Amino acid sequence: MFTGIIQAVGRVAAIERRGGDARLHIAGLPLADGKLGESIAVSGVCLTAVAFTPDGFVADVSAETLACTTLGDWTVGQAVNLERALAVGDRLGGHIVSGHVDGAGEVLSRRPDGRSERFTLRAPPALARYIAAKGSITVDGVSLTVNTVSGAEFGVNIVPHTLAHTSLDGLRAGGRVNLEVDLLARYLERLLLRADGGGVNLDLLAENGFLKQ
């Protein structure tokens, strides 16, 4: 699990294409205490460290991950947001993030808004129902608050500190980003769907004590 609070901005040092998948060499996060098999979020994608280098680590990326995220577009030198997995006792400064990207979104526009920058993005249609105003969303691994929602489009404000300490300052209209919607929203939807397809109705609420008989 992660929090969406970025610890370092690294870069893709090398890409080895291996049939349908790939091996990435990520630089910019020295891990003197790193352990093989530990999880590291790379621009929002949870990857497993299979080796360490003096200035980073190596991770394998499956064909599924390449197809469902922006990783398939990456080139050597690509700036990436890095976060190690949450340790017990750490402060939860962002929100609960799994590192399981739900899909790739598109940056529609960017404009100054005071000292911040206002971004408008478009999510894949299937993800739109999970995005709520004042809710949480992860964009390229960064925990952000949703300001506005209109269909599949949503807006976020990014403050100067976040722009300076993540890769988001490099985003422009037309760019693609990794999106992870609120974990609680996904599970809540699943729990509320009845096996018979009935969804939430008065009978279900009454059965579970939410309505007086």
Short mmCIF file of N, CA and C in Angstrom, two decimals, residues 28-212:
data_model
loop_
_atom_site.label_atom_id
_atom_site.label_comp_id
_atom_site.label_asym_id
_atom_site.label_seq_id
_atom_site.Cartn_x
_atom_site.Cartn_y
_atom_site.Cartn_z
N GLY A 28 17.42 7.20 -9.30
CA GLY A 28 16.96 8.37 -8.57
C GLY A 28 16.45 8.09 -7.18
N LEU A 29 16.50 6.82 -6.75
CA LEU A 29 16.05 6.48 -5.40
C LEU A 29 16.98 5.42 -4.83
N PRO A 30 18.16 5.84 -4.32
CA PRO A 30 19.09 4.85 -3.74
C PRO A 30 18.42 4.11 -2.58
N LEU A 31 18.57 2.79 -2.56
CA LEU A 31 17.89 1.97 -1.56
C LEU A 31 18.90 1.10 -0.82
N ALA A 32 19.66 1.73 0.08
CA ALA A 32 20.67 0.98 0.82
C ALA A 32 20.03 -0.11 1.67
N ASP A 33 18.79 0.10 2.11
CA ASP A 33 18.10 -0.88 2.94
C ASP A 33 17.04 -1.65 2.14
N GLY A 34 17.12 -1.58 0.82
CA GLY A 34 16.13 -2.24 -0.01
C GLY A 34 16.20 -3.75 0.09
N LYS A 35 15.06 -4.40 -0.06
CA LYS A 35 14.99 -5.86 -0.01
C LYS A 35 14.37 -6.38 -1.30
N LEU A 36 14.95 -7.43 -1.84
CA LEU A 36 14.40 -8.02 -3.06
C LEU A 36 12.94 -8.39 -2.85
N GLY A 37 12.12 -8.06 -3.83
CA GLY A 37 10.71 -8.36 -3.75
C GLY A 37 9.87 -7.25 -3.15
N GLU A 38 10.49 -6.17 -2.68
CA GLU A 38 9.68 -5.10 -2.11
C GLU A 38 8.96 -4.33 -3.20
N SER A 39 7.85 -3.70 -2.83
CA SER A 39 7.03 -2.96 -3.77
C SER A 39 7.42 -1.50 -3.79
N ILE A 40 7.50 -0.95 -4.99
CA ILE A 40 7.81 0.47 -5.17
C ILE A 40 6.85 1.01 -6.23
N ALA A 41 6.18 2.11 -5.93
CA ALA A 41 5.28 2.73 -6.89
C ALA A 41 6.07 3.63 -7.83
N VAL A 42 5.94 3.38 -9.12
CA VAL A 42 6.64 4.16 -10.14
C VAL A 42 5.57 4.87 -10.98
N SER A 43 5.43 6.17 -10.75
CA SER A 43 4.36 6.95 -11.39
C SER A 43 3.01 6.26 -11.23
N GLY A 44 2.79 5.76 -10.02
CA GLY A 44 1.50 5.18 -9.68
C GLY A 44 1.37 3.70 -9.90
N VAL A 45 2.37 3.07 -10.53
CA VAL A 45 2.30 1.64 -10.83
C VAL A 45 3.14 0.87 -9.82
N CYS A 46 2.53 -0.05 -9.12
CA CYS A 46 3.24 -0.86 -8.13
C CYS A 46 4.12 -1.88 -8.86
N LEU A 47 5.44 -1.76 -8.70
CA LEU A 47 6.38 -2.68 -9.32
C LEU A 47 7.19 -3.40 -8.23
N THR A 48 7.68 -4.58 -8.56
CA THR A 48 8.46 -5.39 -7.63
C THR A 48 9.94 -5.27 -7.96
N ALA A 49 10.75 -4.89 -6.97
CA ALA A 49 12.19 -4.76 -7.18
C ALA A 49 12.82 -6.14 -7.27
N VAL A 50 13.46 -6.43 -8.43
CA VAL A 50 14.11 -7.73 -8.62
C VAL A 50 15.63 -7.62 -8.52
N ALA A 51 16.14 -6.39 -8.49
CA ALA A 51 17.58 -6.15 -8.32
C ALA A 51 17.76 -4.69 -7.95
N PHE A 52 18.93 -4.40 -7.37
CA PHE A 52 19.24 -3.02 -6.99
C PHE A 52 20.52 -2.56 -7.67
N THR A 53 20.57 -1.25 -7.96
CA THR A 53 21.75 -0.62 -8.53
C THR A 53 22.21 0.45 -7.55
N PRO A 54 23.39 1.03 -7.74
CA PRO A 54 23.85 2.05 -6.79
C PRO A 54 22.89 3.22 -6.64
N ASP A 55 22.12 3.53 -7.66
CA ASP A 55 21.23 4.70 -7.56
C ASP A 55 19.76 4.35 -7.81
N GLY A 56 19.42 3.07 -7.71
CA GLY A 56 18.03 2.74 -7.96
C GLY A 56 17.75 1.25 -7.91
N PHE A 57 16.88 0.79 -8.80
CA PHE A 57 16.45 -0.61 -8.77
C PHE A 57 16.01 -1.04 -10.15
N VAL A 58 15.78 -2.35 -10.27
CA VAL A 58 15.33 -2.96 -11.52
C VAL A 58 14.01 -3.66 -11.26
N ALA A 59 13.07 -3.56 -12.21
CA ALA A 59 11.76 -4.19 -12.05
C ALA A 59 11.27 -4.73 -13.38
N ASP A 60 10.58 -5.86 -13.32
CA ASP A 60 9.96 -6.43 -14.51
C ASP A 60 8.54 -5.88 -14.65
N VAL A 61 8.13 -5.67 -15.90
CA VAL A 61 6.79 -5.14 -16.20
C VAL A 61 6.09 -6.10 -17.15
N SER A 62 4.93 -6.59 -16.76
CA SER A 62 4.21 -7.56 -17.57
C SER A 62 3.56 -6.90 -18.78
N ALA A 63 3.15 -7.73 -19.74
CA ALA A 63 2.44 -7.23 -20.92
C ALA A 63 1.13 -6.56 -20.52
N GLU A 64 0.46 -7.10 -19.49
CA GLU A 64 -0.79 -6.52 -19.01
C GLU A 64 -0.58 -5.10 -18.49
N THR A 65 0.48 -4.89 -17.71
CA THR A 65 0.77 -3.56 -17.18
C THR A 65 1.13 -2.60 -18.30
N LEU A 66 1.91 -3.05 -19.27
CA LEU A 66 2.26 -2.20 -20.40
C LEU A 66 1.02 -1.76 -21.17
N ALA A 67 0.03 -2.65 -21.26
CA ALA A 67 -1.17 -2.35 -22.04
C ALA A 67 -2.14 -1.44 -21.29
N CYS A 68 -2.16 -1.53 -19.96
CA CYS A 68 -3.19 -0.83 -19.18
C CYS A 68 -2.71 0.46 -18.54
N THR A 69 -1.44 0.80 -18.70
CA THR A 69 -0.88 2.01 -18.10
C THR A 69 -0.11 2.77 -19.18
N THR A 70 0.54 3.85 -18.77
CA THR A 70 1.35 4.62 -19.72
C THR A 70 2.77 4.06 -19.86
N LEU A 71 3.10 3.01 -19.13
CA LEU A 71 4.48 2.49 -19.16
C LEU A 71 4.92 2.08 -20.55
N GLY A 72 3.98 1.62 -21.37
CA GLY A 72 4.32 1.22 -22.72
C GLY A 72 4.81 2.38 -23.58
N ASP A 73 4.51 3.62 -23.15
CA ASP A 73 4.93 4.81 -23.90
C ASP A 73 6.28 5.34 -23.43
N TRP A 74 6.79 4.84 -22.32
CA TRP A 74 7.98 5.43 -21.72
C TRP A 74 9.22 5.22 -22.57
N THR A 75 10.13 6.19 -22.47
CA THR A 75 11.42 6.11 -23.14
C THR A 75 12.52 6.36 -22.11
N VAL A 76 13.74 6.05 -22.46
CA VAL A 76 14.87 6.31 -21.56
C VAL A 76 14.95 7.80 -21.27
N GLY A 77 15.12 8.14 -20.00
CA GLY A 77 15.16 9.53 -19.58
C GLY A 77 13.84 10.03 -19.03
N GLN A 78 12.78 9.25 -19.18
CA GLN A 78 11.45 9.61 -18.68
C GLN A 78 11.49 9.91 -17.18
N ALA A 79 10.93 11.06 -16.78
CA ALA A 79 10.83 11.38 -15.36
C ALA A 79 9.70 10.57 -14.73
N VAL A 80 9.95 10.01 -13.56
CA VAL A 80 8.94 9.17 -12.90
C VAL A 80 8.86 9.53 -11.42
N ASN A 81 7.65 9.44 -10.87
CA ASN A 81 7.42 9.67 -9.44
C ASN A 81 7.64 8.37 -8.68
N LEU A 82 8.38 8.43 -7.59
CA LEU A 82 8.74 7.23 -6.85
C LEU A 82 8.27 7.31 -5.39
N GLU A 83 7.70 6.20 -4.94
CA GLU A 83 7.27 6.09 -3.54
C GLU A 83 7.45 4.65 -3.08
N ARG A 84 8.12 4.47 -1.95
CA ARG A 84 8.23 3.14 -1.36
C ARG A 84 6.94 2.81 -0.62
N ALA A 85 6.73 1.52 -0.39
CA ALA A 85 5.50 1.07 0.27
C ALA A 85 5.40 1.65 1.68
N LEU A 86 4.17 1.86 2.10
CA LEU A 86 3.89 2.40 3.43
C LEU A 86 4.34 1.43 4.51
N ALA A 87 5.08 1.93 5.49
CA ALA A 87 5.49 1.11 6.63
C ALA A 87 4.52 1.34 7.79
N VAL A 88 4.33 0.31 8.59
CA VAL A 88 3.46 0.44 9.76
C VAL A 88 4.00 1.54 10.67
N GLY A 89 3.13 2.47 11.04
CA GLY A 89 3.53 3.58 11.88
C GLY A 89 3.82 4.85 11.12
N ASP A 90 3.91 4.77 9.76
CA ASP A 90 4.13 5.97 8.96
C ASP A 90 2.88 6.84 8.97
N ARG A 91 3.08 8.14 8.74
CA ARG A 91 1.94 9.04 8.61
C ARG A 91 1.25 8.81 7.27
N LEU A 92 -0.07 8.78 7.29
CA LEU A 92 -0.85 8.62 6.08
C LEU A 92 -1.20 10.03 5.57
N GLY A 93 -0.26 10.64 4.86
CA GLY A 93 -0.42 12.04 4.48
C GLY A 93 -1.32 12.25 3.28
N GLY A 94 -1.47 11.25 2.43
CA GLY A 94 -2.31 11.40 1.24
C GLY A 94 -3.61 10.65 1.43
N HIS A 95 -3.78 9.55 0.67
CA HIS A 95 -4.92 8.66 0.88
C HIS A 95 -4.46 7.24 0.56
N ILE A 96 -5.30 6.26 0.81
CA ILE A 96 -4.90 4.87 0.60
C ILE A 96 -4.81 4.57 -0.89
N VAL A 97 -3.62 4.18 -1.33
CA VAL A 97 -3.34 3.92 -2.74
C VAL A 97 -2.79 2.50 -2.86
N SER A 98 -3.30 1.75 -3.82
CA SER A 98 -2.86 0.36 -3.98
C SER A 98 -1.72 0.21 -4.98
N GLY A 99 -1.57 1.18 -5.89
CA GLY A 99 -0.59 1.03 -6.95
C GLY A 99 -1.08 0.18 -8.10
N HIS A 100 -2.37 -0.15 -8.09
CA HIS A 100 -3.00 -0.91 -9.19
C HIS A 100 -3.75 0.08 -10.06
N VAL A 101 -3.11 0.52 -11.12
CA VAL A 101 -3.65 1.57 -11.98
C VAL A 101 -4.93 1.09 -12.65
N ASP A 102 -5.97 1.94 -12.64
CA ASP A 102 -7.25 1.59 -13.22
C ASP A 102 -7.31 1.89 -14.71
N GLY A 103 -6.50 2.82 -15.16
CA GLY A 103 -6.50 3.17 -16.58
C GLY A 103 -5.69 4.42 -16.83
N ALA A 104 -5.53 4.74 -18.11
CA ALA A 104 -4.77 5.92 -18.50
C ALA A 104 -5.74 7.04 -18.85
N GLY A 105 -5.48 8.23 -18.30
CA GLY A 105 -6.28 9.40 -18.60
C GLY A 105 -5.51 10.35 -19.50
N GLU A 106 -6.20 11.39 -19.95
CA GLU A 106 -5.60 12.37 -20.86
C GLU A 106 -5.69 13.77 -20.25
N VAL A 107 -4.61 14.54 -20.35
CA VAL A 107 -4.62 15.93 -19.93
C VAL A 107 -5.28 16.75 -21.03
N LEU A 108 -6.36 17.46 -20.70
CA LEU A 108 -7.07 18.27 -21.68
C LEU A 108 -6.58 19.71 -21.70
N SER A 109 -6.28 20.24 -20.52
CA SER A 109 -5.83 21.63 -20.47
C SER A 109 -5.09 21.90 -19.18
N ARG A 110 -4.38 23.01 -19.19
CA ARG A 110 -3.64 23.46 -18.01
C ARG A 110 -3.60 24.99 -18.05
N ARG A 111 -3.89 25.61 -16.91
CA ARG A 111 -3.84 27.07 -16.85
C ARG A 111 -3.49 27.51 -15.44
N PRO A 112 -2.87 28.70 -15.31
CA PRO A 112 -2.56 29.22 -13.97
C PRO A 112 -3.83 29.52 -13.19
N ASP A 113 -3.79 29.30 -11.90
CA ASP A 113 -4.91 29.59 -11.01
C ASP A 113 -4.31 30.07 -9.70
N GLY A 114 -4.10 31.40 -9.57
CA GLY A 114 -3.33 31.92 -8.46
C GLY A 114 -1.90 31.43 -8.58
N ARG A 115 -1.35 30.90 -7.49
CA ARG A 115 0.00 30.33 -7.55
C ARG A 115 -0.02 28.85 -7.92
N SER A 116 -1.20 28.31 -8.06
CA SER A 116 -1.35 26.90 -8.45
C SER A 116 -1.53 26.79 -9.96
N GLU A 117 -1.67 25.54 -10.41
CA GLU A 117 -2.02 25.27 -11.80
C GLU A 117 -3.29 24.43 -11.80
N ARG A 118 -4.26 24.82 -12.63
CA ARG A 118 -5.51 24.08 -12.75
C ARG A 118 -5.43 23.16 -13.96
N PHE A 119 -5.55 21.87 -13.71
CA PHE A 119 -5.52 20.87 -14.78
C PHE A 119 -6.92 20.31 -14.98
N THR A 120 -7.31 20.14 -16.23
CA THR A 120 -8.52 19.40 -16.57
C THR A 120 -8.10 18.13 -17.28
N LEU A 121 -8.62 17.00 -16.80
CA LEU A 121 -8.25 15.70 -17.36
C LEU A 121 -9.50 14.93 -17.74
N ARG A 122 -9.32 13.95 -18.62
CA ARG A 122 -10.41 13.07 -19.00
C ARG A 122 -10.05 11.64 -18.62
N ALA A 123 -10.93 11.00 -17.87
CA ALA A 123 -10.73 9.60 -17.49
C ALA A 123 -11.42 8.69 -18.50
N PRO A 124 -11.00 7.44 -18.60
CA PRO A 124 -11.76 6.49 -19.42
C PRO A 124 -13.21 6.45 -18.92
N PRO A 125 -14.19 6.34 -19.83
CA PRO A 125 -15.61 6.38 -19.42
C PRO A 125 -15.95 5.41 -18.29
N ALA A 126 -15.35 4.23 -18.29
CA ALA A 126 -15.69 3.24 -17.27
C ALA A 126 -15.27 3.67 -15.87
N LEU A 127 -14.35 4.63 -15.76
CA LEU A 127 -13.87 5.08 -14.45
C LEU A 127 -14.61 6.30 -13.94
N ALA A 128 -15.38 6.96 -14.82
CA ALA A 128 -15.97 8.25 -14.45
C ALA A 128 -16.85 8.15 -13.22
N ARG A 129 -17.58 7.04 -13.05
CA ARG A 129 -18.52 6.94 -11.93
C ARG A 129 -17.82 6.86 -10.58
N TYR A 130 -16.53 6.61 -10.56
CA TYR A 130 -15.79 6.51 -9.29
C TYR A 130 -15.19 7.86 -8.87
N ILE A 131 -15.29 8.86 -9.72
CA ILE A 131 -14.64 10.14 -9.45
C ILE A 131 -15.67 11.13 -8.95
N ALA A 132 -15.45 11.67 -7.74
CA ALA A 132 -16.41 12.57 -7.12
C ALA A 132 -15.72 13.86 -6.69
N ALA A 133 -16.45 14.96 -6.79
CA ALA A 133 -15.92 16.25 -6.35
C ALA A 133 -15.54 16.17 -4.88
N LYS A 134 -14.35 16.67 -4.56
CA LYS A 134 -13.75 16.67 -3.22
C LYS A 134 -13.34 15.27 -2.78
N GLY A 135 -13.40 14.31 -3.69
CA GLY A 135 -12.87 12.99 -3.41
C GLY A 135 -11.39 12.92 -3.76
N SER A 136 -10.80 11.75 -3.62
CA SER A 136 -9.38 11.57 -3.88
C SER A 136 -9.17 10.82 -5.19
N ILE A 137 -8.07 11.15 -5.87
CA ILE A 137 -7.65 10.43 -7.06
C ILE A 137 -6.14 10.46 -7.12
N THR A 138 -5.56 9.44 -7.73
CA THR A 138 -4.11 9.38 -7.89
C THR A 138 -3.76 9.60 -9.35
N VAL A 139 -2.94 10.61 -9.62
CA VAL A 139 -2.50 10.93 -10.98
C VAL A 139 -1.00 10.74 -11.05
N ASP A 140 -0.57 9.77 -11.84
CA ASP A 140 0.86 9.43 -11.93
C ASP A 140 1.47 9.23 -10.54
N GLY A 141 0.70 8.59 -9.66
CA GLY A 141 1.20 8.27 -8.33
C GLY A 141 1.03 9.35 -7.29
N VAL A 142 0.50 10.52 -7.69
CA VAL A 142 0.37 11.66 -6.77
C VAL A 142 -1.06 11.73 -6.24
N SER A 143 -1.21 11.77 -4.93
CA SER A 143 -2.52 11.91 -4.30
C SER A 143 -3.03 13.33 -4.49
N LEU A 144 -4.21 13.45 -5.14
CA LEU A 144 -4.79 14.77 -5.40
C LEU A 144 -6.26 14.79 -5.00
N THR A 145 -6.78 15.99 -4.77
CA THR A 145 -8.19 16.18 -4.48
C THR A 145 -8.91 16.63 -5.74
N VAL A 146 -10.02 15.98 -6.04
CA VAL A 146 -10.82 16.34 -7.20
C VAL A 146 -11.62 17.60 -6.88
N ASN A 147 -11.50 18.62 -7.72
CA ASN A 147 -12.23 19.87 -7.50
C ASN A 147 -13.57 19.89 -8.21
N THR A 148 -13.58 19.48 -9.46
CA THR A 148 -14.81 19.53 -10.25
C THR A 148 -14.93 18.24 -11.06
N VAL A 149 -16.18 17.88 -11.37
CA VAL A 149 -16.44 16.70 -12.20
C VAL A 149 -17.54 17.04 -13.20
N SER A 150 -17.33 16.66 -14.46
CA SER A 150 -18.35 16.82 -15.49
C SER A 150 -18.23 15.63 -16.43
N GLY A 151 -19.11 14.65 -16.23
CA GLY A 151 -19.00 13.43 -17.02
C GLY A 151 -17.69 12.72 -16.72
N ALA A 152 -16.92 12.44 -17.76
CA ALA A 152 -15.63 11.77 -17.58
C ALA A 152 -14.49 12.76 -17.37
N GLU A 153 -14.80 14.07 -17.40
CA GLU A 153 -13.77 15.08 -17.20
C GLU A 153 -13.76 15.55 -15.75
N PHE A 154 -12.58 15.82 -15.24
CA PHE A 154 -12.46 16.32 -13.87
C PHE A 154 -11.30 17.30 -13.77
N GLY A 155 -11.38 18.15 -12.76
CA GLY A 155 -10.35 19.18 -12.57
C GLY A 155 -9.65 19.03 -11.24
N VAL A 156 -8.35 19.33 -11.24
CA VAL A 156 -7.55 19.32 -10.01
C VAL A 156 -6.68 20.56 -10.00
N ASN A 157 -6.40 21.08 -8.82
CA ASN A 157 -5.44 22.16 -8.64
C ASN A 157 -4.17 21.57 -8.06
N ILE A 158 -3.03 21.94 -8.62
CA ILE A 158 -1.74 21.43 -8.14
C ILE A 158 -0.93 22.61 -7.62
N VAL A 159 -0.59 22.55 -6.35
CA VAL A 159 0.08 23.66 -5.67
C VAL A 159 1.57 23.67 -6.03
N PRO A 160 2.25 24.81 -5.82
CA PRO A 160 3.66 24.93 -6.21
C PRO A 160 4.57 23.84 -5.64
N HIS A 161 4.36 23.45 -4.39
CA HIS A 161 5.22 22.42 -3.79
C HIS A 161 5.12 21.12 -4.57
N THR A 162 3.90 20.72 -4.90
CA THR A 162 3.71 19.47 -5.64
C THR A 162 4.31 19.56 -7.03
N LEU A 163 4.15 20.70 -7.69
CA LEU A 163 4.75 20.88 -9.02
C LEU A 163 6.28 20.77 -8.96
N ALA A 164 6.86 21.29 -7.88
CA ALA A 164 8.32 21.31 -7.77
C ALA A 164 8.89 19.96 -7.37
N HIS A 165 8.09 19.10 -6.73
CA HIS A 165 8.62 17.86 -6.18
C HIS A 165 8.04 16.60 -6.80
N THR A 166 7.37 16.74 -7.93
CA THR A 166 6.87 15.59 -8.68
C THR A 166 7.12 15.84 -10.17
N SER A 167 6.73 14.87 -10.98
CA SER A 167 6.89 15.02 -12.43
C SER A 167 5.71 15.75 -13.07
N LEU A 168 4.71 16.15 -12.29
CA LEU A 168 3.49 16.72 -12.86
C LEU A 168 3.71 18.05 -13.55
N ASP A 169 4.78 18.77 -13.21
CA ASP A 169 5.03 20.05 -13.87
C ASP A 169 5.36 19.87 -15.35
N GLY A 170 5.71 18.65 -15.73
CA GLY A 170 6.01 18.38 -17.14
C GLY A 170 4.79 18.05 -17.97
N LEU A 171 3.60 17.99 -17.36
CA LEU A 171 2.39 17.63 -18.09
C LEU A 171 1.90 18.78 -18.95
N ARG A 172 1.45 18.42 -20.15
CA ARG A 172 0.87 19.37 -21.08
C ARG A 172 -0.38 18.75 -21.70
N ALA A 173 -1.21 19.58 -22.33
CA ALA A 173 -2.41 19.07 -22.99
C ALA A 173 -2.03 17.99 -24.00
N GLY A 174 -2.77 16.90 -23.96
CA GLY A 174 -2.50 15.77 -24.84
C GLY A 174 -1.69 14.68 -24.19
N GLY A 175 -1.06 14.98 -23.04
CA GLY A 175 -0.27 13.98 -22.33
C GLY A 175 -1.15 12.93 -21.67
N ARG A 176 -0.60 11.74 -21.50
CA ARG A 176 -1.33 10.65 -20.84
C ARG A 176 -0.79 10.44 -19.44
N VAL A 177 -1.68 10.08 -18.52
CA VAL A 177 -1.30 9.88 -17.12
C VAL A 177 -1.94 8.61 -16.60
N ASN A 178 -1.31 8.02 -15.59
CA ASN A 178 -1.87 6.86 -14.91
C ASN A 178 -2.88 7.33 -13.86
N LEU A 179 -4.05 6.71 -13.86
CA LEU A 179 -5.09 7.07 -12.90
C LEU A 179 -5.44 5.88 -12.02
N GLU A 180 -5.54 6.14 -10.74
CA GLU A 180 -6.10 5.16 -9.80
C GLU A 180 -7.20 5.84 -9.02
N VAL A 181 -8.42 5.33 -9.14
CA VAL A 181 -9.55 5.94 -8.44
C VAL A 181 -9.53 5.52 -6.97
N ASP A 182 -10.40 6.14 -6.20
CA ASP A 182 -10.46 5.87 -4.76
C ASP A 182 -10.76 4.39 -4.51
N LEU A 183 -9.90 3.76 -3.75
CA LEU A 183 -10.04 2.33 -3.45
C LEU A 183 -11.37 2.02 -2.79
N LEU A 184 -11.82 2.89 -1.90
CA LEU A 184 -13.08 2.64 -1.19
C LEU A 184 -14.27 2.67 -2.14
N ALA A 185 -14.22 3.54 -3.15
CA ALA A 185 -15.33 3.63 -4.10
C ALA A 185 -15.48 2.34 -4.88
N ARG A 186 -14.37 1.74 -5.27
CA ARG A 186 -14.43 0.49 -6.04
C ARG A 186 -15.04 -0.64 -5.21
N TYR A 187 -14.59 -0.78 -3.98
CA TYR A 187 -15.08 -1.86 -3.14
C TYR A 187 -16.53 -1.62 -2.70
N LEU A 188 -16.87 -0.37 -2.47
CA LEU A 188 -18.25 -0.07 -2.08
C LEU A 188 -19.22 -0.45 -3.19
N GLU A 189 -18.86 -0.14 -4.42
CA GLU A 189 -19.72 -0.52 -5.54
C GLU A 189 -19.90 -2.04 -5.59
N ARG A 190 -18.82 -2.78 -5.41
CA ARG A 190 -18.89 -4.23 -5.48
C ARG A 190 -19.78 -4.79 -4.37
N LEU A 191 -19.66 -4.23 -3.18
CA LEU A 191 -20.46 -4.71 -2.06
C LEU A 191 -21.94 -4.40 -2.23
N LEU A 192 -22.24 -3.30 -2.92
CA LEU A 192 -23.63 -2.90 -3.07
C LEU A 192 -24.34 -3.59 -4.23
N LEU A 193 -23.58 -4.26 -5.09
CA LEU A 193 -24.18 -4.98 -6.20
C LEU A 193 -24.69 -6.33 -5.71
N ARG A 194 -25.96 -6.58 -5.83
CA ARG A 194 -26.53 -7.85 -5.39
C ARG A 194 -26.25 -8.94 -6.41
N ALA A 195 -26.14 -10.14 -5.95
CA ALA A 195 -25.87 -11.27 -6.83
C ALA A 195 -26.97 -11.44 -7.87
N ASP A 196 -28.22 -11.06 -7.51
CA ASP A 196 -29.33 -11.21 -8.45
C ASP A 196 -29.48 -10.03 -9.38
N GLY A 197 -28.53 -9.06 -9.29
CA GLY A 197 -28.56 -7.90 -10.17
C GLY A 197 -29.52 -6.81 -9.73
N GLY A 198 -30.12 -6.96 -8.55
CA GLY A 198 -31.12 -5.99 -8.11
C GLY A 198 -30.54 -4.67 -7.64
N GLY A 199 -29.28 -4.64 -7.30
CA GLY A 199 -28.68 -3.41 -6.81
C GLY A 199 -29.23 -3.00 -5.46
N VAL A 200 -29.06 -1.74 -5.10
CA VAL A 200 -29.55 -1.24 -3.82
C VAL A 200 -31.03 -0.88 -3.96
N ASN A 201 -31.86 -1.43 -3.10
CA ASN A 201 -33.28 -1.10 -3.10
C ASN A 201 -33.78 -1.09 -1.67
N LEU A 202 -35.07 -0.79 -1.49
CA LEU A 202 -35.61 -0.67 -0.14
C LEU A 202 -35.55 -1.99 0.62
N ASP A 203 -35.77 -3.10 -0.09
CA ASP A 203 -35.71 -4.41 0.58
C ASP A 203 -34.32 -4.67 1.15
N LEU A 204 -33.29 -4.36 0.37
CA LEU A 204 -31.93 -4.57 0.82
C LEU A 204 -31.60 -3.71 2.03
N LEU A 205 -32.03 -2.44 2.00
CA LEU A 205 -31.78 -1.55 3.12
C LEU A 205 -32.50 -2.04 4.38
N ALA A 206 -33.72 -2.52 4.21
CA ALA A 206 -34.49 -3.01 5.36
C ALA A 206 -33.86 -4.26 5.94
N GLU A 207 -33.40 -5.16 5.05
CA GLU A 207 -32.78 -6.41 5.50
C GLU A 207 -31.54 -6.15 6.35
N ASN A 208 -30.88 -5.05 6.09
CA ASN A 208 -29.63 -4.75 6.78
C ASN A 208 -29.78 -3.69 7.86
N GLY A 209 -31.02 -3.40 8.24
CA GLY A 209 -31.26 -2.54 9.39
C GLY A 209 -31.18 -1.06 9.14
N PHE A 210 -31.24 -0.63 7.88
CA PHE A 210 -31.16 0.80 7.60
C PHE A 210 -32.54 1.45 7.52
N LEU A 211 -33.59 0.65 7.51
CA LEU A 211 -34.95 1.18 7.50
C LEU A 211 -35.73 0.53 8.64
N LYS A 212 -36.63 1.31 9.24
CA LYS A 212 -37.49 0.78 10.28
C LYS A 212 -38.58 -0.08 9.65
#
